[in-house]
PDB file of C-alpha atoms in Angstrom:
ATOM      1  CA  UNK A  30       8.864 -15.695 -64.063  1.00 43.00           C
ATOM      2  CA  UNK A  31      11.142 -16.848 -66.441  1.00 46.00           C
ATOM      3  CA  UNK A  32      14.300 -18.119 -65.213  1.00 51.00           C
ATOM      4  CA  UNK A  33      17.882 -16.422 -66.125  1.00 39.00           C
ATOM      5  CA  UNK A  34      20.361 -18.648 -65.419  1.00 38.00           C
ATOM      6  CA  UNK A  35      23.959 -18.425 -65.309  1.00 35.00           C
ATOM      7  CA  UNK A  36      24.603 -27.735 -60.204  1.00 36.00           C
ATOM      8  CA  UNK A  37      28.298 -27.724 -61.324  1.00 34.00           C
ATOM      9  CA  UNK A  38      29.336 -30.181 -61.888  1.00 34.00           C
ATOM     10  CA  UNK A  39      26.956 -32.233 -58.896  1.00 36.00           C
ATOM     11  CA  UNK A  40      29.180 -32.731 -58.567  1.00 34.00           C
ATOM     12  CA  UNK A  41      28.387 -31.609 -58.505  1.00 36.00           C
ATOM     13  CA  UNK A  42      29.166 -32.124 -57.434  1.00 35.00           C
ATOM     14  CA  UNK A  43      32.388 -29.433 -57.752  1.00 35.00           C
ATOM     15  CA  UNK A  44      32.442 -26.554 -54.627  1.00 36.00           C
ATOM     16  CA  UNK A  45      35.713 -24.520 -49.820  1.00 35.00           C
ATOM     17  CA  UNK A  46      34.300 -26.699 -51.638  1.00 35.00           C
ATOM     18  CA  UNK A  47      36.801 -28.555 -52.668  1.00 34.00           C
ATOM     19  CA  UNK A  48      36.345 -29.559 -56.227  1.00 33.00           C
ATOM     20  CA  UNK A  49      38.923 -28.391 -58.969  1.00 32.00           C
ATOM     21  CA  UNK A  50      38.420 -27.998 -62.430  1.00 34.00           C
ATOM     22  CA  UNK A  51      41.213 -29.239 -63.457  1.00 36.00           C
ATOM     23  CA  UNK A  52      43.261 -26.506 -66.343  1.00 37.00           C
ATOM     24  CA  UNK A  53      44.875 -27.612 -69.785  1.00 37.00           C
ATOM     25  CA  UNK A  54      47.942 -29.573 -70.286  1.00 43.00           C
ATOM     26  CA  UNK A  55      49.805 -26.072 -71.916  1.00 40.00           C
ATOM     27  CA  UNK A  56      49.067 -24.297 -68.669  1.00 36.00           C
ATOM     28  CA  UNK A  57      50.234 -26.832 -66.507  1.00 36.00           C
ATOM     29  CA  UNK A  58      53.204 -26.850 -68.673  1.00 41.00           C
ATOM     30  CA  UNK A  59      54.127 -22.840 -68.038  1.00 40.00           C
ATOM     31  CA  UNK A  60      53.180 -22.986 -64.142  1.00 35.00           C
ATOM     32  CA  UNK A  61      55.922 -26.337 -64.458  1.00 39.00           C
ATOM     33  CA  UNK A  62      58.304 -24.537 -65.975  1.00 41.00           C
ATOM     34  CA  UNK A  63      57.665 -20.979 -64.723  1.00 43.00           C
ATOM     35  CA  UNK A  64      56.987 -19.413 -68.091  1.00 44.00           C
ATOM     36  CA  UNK A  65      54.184 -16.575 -68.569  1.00 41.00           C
ATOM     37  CA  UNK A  66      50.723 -17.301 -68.565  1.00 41.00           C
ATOM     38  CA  UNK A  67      49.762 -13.543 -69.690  1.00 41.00           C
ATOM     39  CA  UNK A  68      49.006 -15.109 -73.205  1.00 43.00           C
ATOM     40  CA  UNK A  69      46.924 -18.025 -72.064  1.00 43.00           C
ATOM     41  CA  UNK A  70      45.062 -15.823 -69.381  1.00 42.00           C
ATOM     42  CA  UNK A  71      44.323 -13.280 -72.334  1.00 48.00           C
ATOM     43  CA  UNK A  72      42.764 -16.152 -74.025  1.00 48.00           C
ATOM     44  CA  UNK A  73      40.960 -17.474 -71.981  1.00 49.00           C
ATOM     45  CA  UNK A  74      39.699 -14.464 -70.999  1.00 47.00           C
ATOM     46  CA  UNK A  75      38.612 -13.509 -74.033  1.00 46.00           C
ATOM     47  CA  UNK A  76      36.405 -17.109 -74.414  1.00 50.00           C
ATOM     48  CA  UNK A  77      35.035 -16.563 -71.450  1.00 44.00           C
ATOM     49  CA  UNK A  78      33.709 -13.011 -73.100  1.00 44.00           C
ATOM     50  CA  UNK A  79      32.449 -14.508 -75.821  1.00 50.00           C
ATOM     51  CA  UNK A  80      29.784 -17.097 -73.386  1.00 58.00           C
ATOM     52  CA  UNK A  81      26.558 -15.747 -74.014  1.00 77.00           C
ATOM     53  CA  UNK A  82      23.882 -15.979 -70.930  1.00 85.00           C
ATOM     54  CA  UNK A  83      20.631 -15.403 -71.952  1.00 84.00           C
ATOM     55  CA  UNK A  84      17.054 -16.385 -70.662  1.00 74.00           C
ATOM     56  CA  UNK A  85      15.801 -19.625 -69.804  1.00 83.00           C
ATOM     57  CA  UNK A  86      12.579 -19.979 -71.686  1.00 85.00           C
ATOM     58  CA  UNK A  87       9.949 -22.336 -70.909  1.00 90.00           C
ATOM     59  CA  UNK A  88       9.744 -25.836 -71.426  1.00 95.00           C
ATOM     60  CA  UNK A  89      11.049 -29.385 -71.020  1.00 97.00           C
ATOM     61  CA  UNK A  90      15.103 -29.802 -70.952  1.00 97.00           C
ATOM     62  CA  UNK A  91      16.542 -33.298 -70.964  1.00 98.00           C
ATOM     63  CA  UNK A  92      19.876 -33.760 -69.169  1.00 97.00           C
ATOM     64  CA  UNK A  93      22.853 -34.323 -71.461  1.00 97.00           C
ATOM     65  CA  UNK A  94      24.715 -36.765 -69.170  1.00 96.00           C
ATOM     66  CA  UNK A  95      28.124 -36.934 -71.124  1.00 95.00           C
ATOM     67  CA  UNK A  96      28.300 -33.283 -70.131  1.00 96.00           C
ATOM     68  CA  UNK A  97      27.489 -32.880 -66.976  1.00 97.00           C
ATOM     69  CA  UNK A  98      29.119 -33.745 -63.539  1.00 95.00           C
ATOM     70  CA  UNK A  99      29.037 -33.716 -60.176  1.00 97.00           C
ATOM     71  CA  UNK A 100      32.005 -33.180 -58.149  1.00 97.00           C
ATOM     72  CA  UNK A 101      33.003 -33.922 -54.598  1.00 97.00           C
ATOM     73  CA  UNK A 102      35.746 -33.844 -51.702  1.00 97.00           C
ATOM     74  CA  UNK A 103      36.288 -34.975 -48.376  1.00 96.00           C
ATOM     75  CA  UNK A 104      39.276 -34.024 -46.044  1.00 96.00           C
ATOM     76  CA  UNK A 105      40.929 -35.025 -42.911  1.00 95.00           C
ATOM     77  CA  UNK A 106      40.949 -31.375 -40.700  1.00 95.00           C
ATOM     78  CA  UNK A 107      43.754 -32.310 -38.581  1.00 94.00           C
ATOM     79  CA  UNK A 108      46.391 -33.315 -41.634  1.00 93.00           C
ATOM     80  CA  UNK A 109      47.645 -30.425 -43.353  1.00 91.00           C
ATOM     81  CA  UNK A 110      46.833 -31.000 -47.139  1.00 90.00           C
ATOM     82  CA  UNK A 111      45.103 -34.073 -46.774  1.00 93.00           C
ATOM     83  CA  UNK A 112      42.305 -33.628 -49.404  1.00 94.00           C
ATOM     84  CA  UNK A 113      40.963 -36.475 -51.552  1.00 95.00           C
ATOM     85  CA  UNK A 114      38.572 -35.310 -54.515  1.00 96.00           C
ATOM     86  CA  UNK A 115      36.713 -36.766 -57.609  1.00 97.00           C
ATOM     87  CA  UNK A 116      33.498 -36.662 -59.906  1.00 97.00           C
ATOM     88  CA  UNK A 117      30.339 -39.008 -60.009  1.00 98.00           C
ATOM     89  CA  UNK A 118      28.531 -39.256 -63.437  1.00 97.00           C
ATOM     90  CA  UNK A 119      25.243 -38.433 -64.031  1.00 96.00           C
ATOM     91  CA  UNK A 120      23.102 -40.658 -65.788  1.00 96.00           C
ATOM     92  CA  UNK A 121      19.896 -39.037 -66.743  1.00 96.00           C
ATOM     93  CA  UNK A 122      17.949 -35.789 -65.701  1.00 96.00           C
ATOM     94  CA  UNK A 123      15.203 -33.049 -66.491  1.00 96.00           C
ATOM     95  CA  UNK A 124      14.022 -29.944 -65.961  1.00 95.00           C
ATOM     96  CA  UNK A 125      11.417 -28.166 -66.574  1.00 94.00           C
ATOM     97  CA  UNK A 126      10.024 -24.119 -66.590  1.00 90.00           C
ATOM     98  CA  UNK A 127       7.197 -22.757 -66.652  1.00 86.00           C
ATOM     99  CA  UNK A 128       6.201 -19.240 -65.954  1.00 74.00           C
ATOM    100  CA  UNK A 129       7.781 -18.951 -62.029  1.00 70.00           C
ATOM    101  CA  UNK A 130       8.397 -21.967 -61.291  1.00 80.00           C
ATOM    102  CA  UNK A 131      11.104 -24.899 -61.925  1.00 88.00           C
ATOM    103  CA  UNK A 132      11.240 -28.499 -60.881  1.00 93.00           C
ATOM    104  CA  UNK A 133      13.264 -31.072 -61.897  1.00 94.00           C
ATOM    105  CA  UNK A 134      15.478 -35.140 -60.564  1.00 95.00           C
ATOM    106  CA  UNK A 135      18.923 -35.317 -61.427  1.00 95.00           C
ATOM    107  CA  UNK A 136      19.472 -39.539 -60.906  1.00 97.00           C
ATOM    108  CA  UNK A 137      23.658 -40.375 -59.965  1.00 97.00           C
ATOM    109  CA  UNK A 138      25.580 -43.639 -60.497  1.00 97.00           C
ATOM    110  CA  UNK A 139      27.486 -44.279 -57.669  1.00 98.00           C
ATOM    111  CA  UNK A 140      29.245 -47.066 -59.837  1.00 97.00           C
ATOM    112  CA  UNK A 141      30.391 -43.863 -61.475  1.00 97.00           C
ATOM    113  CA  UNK A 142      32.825 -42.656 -58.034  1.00 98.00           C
ATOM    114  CA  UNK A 143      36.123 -41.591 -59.315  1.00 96.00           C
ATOM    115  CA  UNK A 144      39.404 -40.337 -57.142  1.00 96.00           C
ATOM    116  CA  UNK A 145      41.383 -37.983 -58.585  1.00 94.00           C
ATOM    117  CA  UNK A 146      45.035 -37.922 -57.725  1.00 88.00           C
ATOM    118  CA  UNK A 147      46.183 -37.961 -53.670  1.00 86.00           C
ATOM    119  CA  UNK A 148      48.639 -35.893 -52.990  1.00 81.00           C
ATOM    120  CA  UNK A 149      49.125 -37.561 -49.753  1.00 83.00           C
ATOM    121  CA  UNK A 150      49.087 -41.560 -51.150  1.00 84.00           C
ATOM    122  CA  UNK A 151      49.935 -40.904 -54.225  1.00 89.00           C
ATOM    123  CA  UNK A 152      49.230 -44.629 -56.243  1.00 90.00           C
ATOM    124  CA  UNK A 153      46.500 -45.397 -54.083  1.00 89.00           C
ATOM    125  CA  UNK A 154      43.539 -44.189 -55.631  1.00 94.00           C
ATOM    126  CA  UNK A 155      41.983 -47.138 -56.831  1.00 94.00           C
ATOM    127  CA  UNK A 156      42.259 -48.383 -53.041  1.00 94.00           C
ATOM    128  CA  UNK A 157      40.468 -45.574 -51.640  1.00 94.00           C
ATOM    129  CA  UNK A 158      37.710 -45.372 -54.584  1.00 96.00           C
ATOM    130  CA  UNK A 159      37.120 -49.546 -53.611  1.00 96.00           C
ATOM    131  CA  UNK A 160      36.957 -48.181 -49.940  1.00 94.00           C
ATOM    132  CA  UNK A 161      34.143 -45.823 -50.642  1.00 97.00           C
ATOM    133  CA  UNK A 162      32.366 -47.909 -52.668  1.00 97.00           C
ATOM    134  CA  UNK A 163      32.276 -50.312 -49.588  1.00 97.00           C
ATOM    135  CA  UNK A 164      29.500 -50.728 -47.069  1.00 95.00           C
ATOM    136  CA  UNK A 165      31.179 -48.313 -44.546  1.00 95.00           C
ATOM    137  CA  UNK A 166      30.938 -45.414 -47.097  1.00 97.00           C
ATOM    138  CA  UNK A 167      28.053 -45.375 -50.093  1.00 97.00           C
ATOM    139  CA  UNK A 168      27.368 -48.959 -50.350  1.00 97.00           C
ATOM    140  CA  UNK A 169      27.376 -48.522 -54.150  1.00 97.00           C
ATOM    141  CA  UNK A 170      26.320 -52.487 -54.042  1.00 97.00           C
ATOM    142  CA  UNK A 171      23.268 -52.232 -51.930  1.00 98.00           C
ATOM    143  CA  UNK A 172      22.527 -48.334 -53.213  1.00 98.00           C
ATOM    144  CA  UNK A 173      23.844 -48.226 -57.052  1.00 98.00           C
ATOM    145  CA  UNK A 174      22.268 -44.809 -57.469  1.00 98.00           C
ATOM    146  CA  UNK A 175      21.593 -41.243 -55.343  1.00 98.00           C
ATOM    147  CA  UNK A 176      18.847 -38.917 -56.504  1.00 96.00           C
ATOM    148  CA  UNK A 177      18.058 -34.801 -56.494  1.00 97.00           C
ATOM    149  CA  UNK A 178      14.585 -33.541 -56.570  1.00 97.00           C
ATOM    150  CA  UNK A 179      14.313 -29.491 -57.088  1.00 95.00           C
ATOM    151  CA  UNK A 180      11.246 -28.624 -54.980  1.00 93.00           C
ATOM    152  CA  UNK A 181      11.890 -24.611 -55.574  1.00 91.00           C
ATOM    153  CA  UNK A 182      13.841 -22.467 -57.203  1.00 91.00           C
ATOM    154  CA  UNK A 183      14.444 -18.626 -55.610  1.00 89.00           C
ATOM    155  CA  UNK A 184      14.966 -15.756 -57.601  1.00 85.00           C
ATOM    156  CA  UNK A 185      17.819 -13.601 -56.212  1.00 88.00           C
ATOM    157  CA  UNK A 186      17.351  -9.540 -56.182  1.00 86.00           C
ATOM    158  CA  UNK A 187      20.264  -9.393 -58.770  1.00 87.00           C
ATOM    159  CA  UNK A 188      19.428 -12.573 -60.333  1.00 84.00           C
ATOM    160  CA  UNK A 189      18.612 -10.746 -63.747  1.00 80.00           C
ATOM    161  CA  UNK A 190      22.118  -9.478 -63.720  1.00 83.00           C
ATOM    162  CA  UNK A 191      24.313 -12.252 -61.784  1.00 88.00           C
ATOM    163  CA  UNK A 192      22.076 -15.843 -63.204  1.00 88.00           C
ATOM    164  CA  UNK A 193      21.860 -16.403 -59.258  1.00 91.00           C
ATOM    165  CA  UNK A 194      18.736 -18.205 -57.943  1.00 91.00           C
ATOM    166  CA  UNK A 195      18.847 -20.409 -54.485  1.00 93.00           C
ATOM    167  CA  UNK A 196      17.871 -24.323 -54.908  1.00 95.00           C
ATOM    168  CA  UNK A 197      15.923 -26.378 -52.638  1.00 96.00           C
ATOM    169  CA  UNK A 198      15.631 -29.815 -52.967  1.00 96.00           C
ATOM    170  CA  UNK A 199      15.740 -33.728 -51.709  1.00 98.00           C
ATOM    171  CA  UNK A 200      18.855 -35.521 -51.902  1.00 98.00           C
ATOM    172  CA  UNK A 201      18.558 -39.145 -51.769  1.00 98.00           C
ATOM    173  CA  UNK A 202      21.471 -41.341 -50.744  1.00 97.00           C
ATOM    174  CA  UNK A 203      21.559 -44.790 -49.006  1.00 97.00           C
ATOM    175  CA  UNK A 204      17.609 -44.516 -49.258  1.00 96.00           C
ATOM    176  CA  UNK A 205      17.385 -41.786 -46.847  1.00 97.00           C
ATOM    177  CA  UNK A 206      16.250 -38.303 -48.012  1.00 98.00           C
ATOM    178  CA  UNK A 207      16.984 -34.874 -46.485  1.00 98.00           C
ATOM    179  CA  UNK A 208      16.668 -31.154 -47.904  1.00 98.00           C
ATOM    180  CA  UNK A 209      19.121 -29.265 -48.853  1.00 97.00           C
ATOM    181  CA  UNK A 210      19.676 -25.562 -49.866  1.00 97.00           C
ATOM    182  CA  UNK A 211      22.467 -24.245 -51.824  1.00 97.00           C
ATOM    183  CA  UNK A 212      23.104 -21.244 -54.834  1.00 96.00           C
ATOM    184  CA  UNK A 213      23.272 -21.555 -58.340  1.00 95.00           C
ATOM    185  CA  UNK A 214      24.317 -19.814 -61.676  1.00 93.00           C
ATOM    186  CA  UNK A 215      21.613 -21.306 -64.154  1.00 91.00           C
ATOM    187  CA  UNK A 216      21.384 -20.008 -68.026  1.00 92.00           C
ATOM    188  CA  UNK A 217      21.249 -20.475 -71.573  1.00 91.00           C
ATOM    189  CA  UNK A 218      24.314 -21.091 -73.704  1.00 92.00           C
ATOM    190  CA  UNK A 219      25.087 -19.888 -76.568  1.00 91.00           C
ATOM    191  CA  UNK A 220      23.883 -23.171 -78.153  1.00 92.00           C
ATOM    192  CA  UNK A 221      20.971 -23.237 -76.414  1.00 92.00           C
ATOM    193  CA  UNK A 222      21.547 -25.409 -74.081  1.00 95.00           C
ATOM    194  CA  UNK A 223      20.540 -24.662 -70.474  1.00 95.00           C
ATOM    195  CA  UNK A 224      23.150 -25.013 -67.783  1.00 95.00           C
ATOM    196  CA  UNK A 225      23.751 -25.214 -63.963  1.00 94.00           C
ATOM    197  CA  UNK A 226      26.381 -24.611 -61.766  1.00 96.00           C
ATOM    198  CA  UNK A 227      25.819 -25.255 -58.420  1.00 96.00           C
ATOM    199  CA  UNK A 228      27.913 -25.969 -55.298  1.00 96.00           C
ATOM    200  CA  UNK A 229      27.660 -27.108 -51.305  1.00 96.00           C
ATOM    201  CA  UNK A 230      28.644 -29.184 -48.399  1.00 97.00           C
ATOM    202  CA  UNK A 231      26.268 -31.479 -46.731  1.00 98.00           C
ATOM    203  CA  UNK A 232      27.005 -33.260 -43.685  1.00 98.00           C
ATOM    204  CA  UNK A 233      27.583 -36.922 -44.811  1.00 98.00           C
ATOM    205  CA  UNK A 234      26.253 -38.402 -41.566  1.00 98.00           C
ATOM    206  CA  UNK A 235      22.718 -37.308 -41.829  1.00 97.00           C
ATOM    207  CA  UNK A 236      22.708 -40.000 -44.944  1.00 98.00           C
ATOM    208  CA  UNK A 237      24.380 -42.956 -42.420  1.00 96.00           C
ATOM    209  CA  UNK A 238      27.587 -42.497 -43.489  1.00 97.00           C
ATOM    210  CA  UNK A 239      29.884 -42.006 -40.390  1.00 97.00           C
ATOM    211  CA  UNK A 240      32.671 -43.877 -40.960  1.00 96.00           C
ATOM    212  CA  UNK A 241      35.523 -42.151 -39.685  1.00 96.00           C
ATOM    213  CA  UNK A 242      33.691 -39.019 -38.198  1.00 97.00           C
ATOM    214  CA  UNK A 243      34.700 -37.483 -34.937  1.00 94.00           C
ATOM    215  CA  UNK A 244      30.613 -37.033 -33.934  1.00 96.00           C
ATOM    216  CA  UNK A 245      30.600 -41.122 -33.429  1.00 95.00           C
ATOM    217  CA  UNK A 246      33.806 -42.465 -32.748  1.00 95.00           C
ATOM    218  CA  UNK A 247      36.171 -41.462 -30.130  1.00 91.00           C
ATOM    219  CA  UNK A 248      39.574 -41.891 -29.936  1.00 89.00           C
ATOM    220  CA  UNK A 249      40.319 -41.374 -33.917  1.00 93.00           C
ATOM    221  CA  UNK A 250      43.390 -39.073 -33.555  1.00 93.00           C
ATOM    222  CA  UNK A 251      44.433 -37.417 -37.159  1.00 93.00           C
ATOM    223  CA  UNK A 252      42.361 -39.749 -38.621  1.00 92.00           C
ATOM    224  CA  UNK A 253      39.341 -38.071 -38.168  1.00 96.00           C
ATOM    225  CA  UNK A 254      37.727 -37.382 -41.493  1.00 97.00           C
ATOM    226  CA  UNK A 255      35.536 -34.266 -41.601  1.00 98.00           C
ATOM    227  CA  UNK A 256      31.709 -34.759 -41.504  1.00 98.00           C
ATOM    228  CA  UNK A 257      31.162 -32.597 -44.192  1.00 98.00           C
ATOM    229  CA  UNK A 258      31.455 -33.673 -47.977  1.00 97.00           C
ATOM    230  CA  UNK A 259      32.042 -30.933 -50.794  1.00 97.00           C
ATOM    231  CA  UNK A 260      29.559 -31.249 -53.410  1.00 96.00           C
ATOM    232  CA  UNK A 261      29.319 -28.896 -56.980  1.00 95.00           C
ATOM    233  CA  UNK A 262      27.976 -29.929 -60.228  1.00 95.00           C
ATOM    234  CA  UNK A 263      27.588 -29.076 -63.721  1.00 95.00           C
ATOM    235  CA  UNK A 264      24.569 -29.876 -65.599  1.00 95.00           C
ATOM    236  CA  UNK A 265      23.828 -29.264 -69.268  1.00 96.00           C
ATOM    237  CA  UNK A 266      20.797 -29.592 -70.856  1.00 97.00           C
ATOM    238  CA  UNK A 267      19.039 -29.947 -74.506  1.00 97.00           C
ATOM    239  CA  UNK A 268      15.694 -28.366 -74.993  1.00 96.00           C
ATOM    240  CA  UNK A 269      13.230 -30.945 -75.938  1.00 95.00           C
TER     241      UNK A 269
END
């Protein structure tokens, strides 16, 4: 087949799941001070029109890591609002079609973590991004990197009309490796660069990372932060 496609950002991851892409500074401006966004909606709608999706034709793509991302978030269930987010960066990737199939490794610097703004500490972000860098969370010291390996890609009934295909692949985190499964908009820009959109949750502990969760510690009270981690990315990609 030949892939139509329609991550992410991994992040990415970003994805109920959690991950915001984050809107301009004038918008944020007229939802401060209540004004209209008709104008900018109209606009924006009209860009979005003009992003052409076309088919993925065959060959090698090279990952264009200053554009892509992968996106994540974590929460703690029993605090109202309690939400922490951020991206990871991705350092280099491919992919590669041909005829019905695609494979391709996505490679993640964990040096990369980032927290975005906490609502509920606000000021402490650069705490909490040291704290998950530590050895109770990714270990970024021991395990600088984490790794995606597509093993299939799954055409959708609709995918020649919605860029929808289902991924399957090995993520590798803390050197341990497990499957996952998860949908994804992959296509063709209009400058001919292929891109994915993807997003999921995976359940952190399966990678070692159990800090905090309510499946191995008792006693945690509102502190409990949930197992599962938000992942959504967006990768683009130049044709080589």
């Amino acid at each position: 087949m030949k892939l139509i496609l329609g991550i992410g950002a991994l992040l990415i991851l970003a994805g109920g799941v959690y991950f915001v892409m984050m809107g301009s500074d004038k918008k944020t401006e007229e939802m401060a001070t209540g004004e209209t966004s008709t104008t900018t909606m109209a606009t924006n709608e009209t860009e979005m029109a003009k992003v052409e999706k076309v088919v993925v034709t065959d060959g090698a793509y090279t990952v264009v890591a200053t554009e892509s991302v992968v996106n994540w978030s974590g929460k703690k269930p029993l605090l109202e609002g309690y939400t922490n987010n951020g991206t990871l960066g991705v350092t280099e990737g491919t992919i590669t079609v041909l005829g019905d199939t695609a494979t391709g490794e996505f490679v993640i610097d964990m040096n990369t973590l980032d927290v975005g703004l906490t609502a509920k500490k606000p000021g402490q972000e650069g705490k909490l991004e040291e704290h998950l860098k530590g050895e109770r969370w990714f270990n970024v010291e021991a395990y600088p990197n984490a790794g995606f390996k597509i093993t299939s890609v799954t055409e959708r009934a609709d995918s020649a009309t919605t860029f929808a295909y289902d991924i399957t692949g090995d993520l590798t985190m803390k050197d341990q490796t497990h499957e996952v499964t998860f949908p994804a908009t992959i296509y063709t820009n209009a400058e001919g660069q292929l891109v994915a959109e993807a997003s999921t949750e995976i359940d952190r502990t399966k990678w070692g990372i159990t800090a905090g969760s309510g499946s191995f510690f008792d006693d945690l009270a509102d502190n409990v932060i949930d197992d599962m981690i938000a992942l959504s990315f967006v990768l683009v990609a130049e044709k080589n």
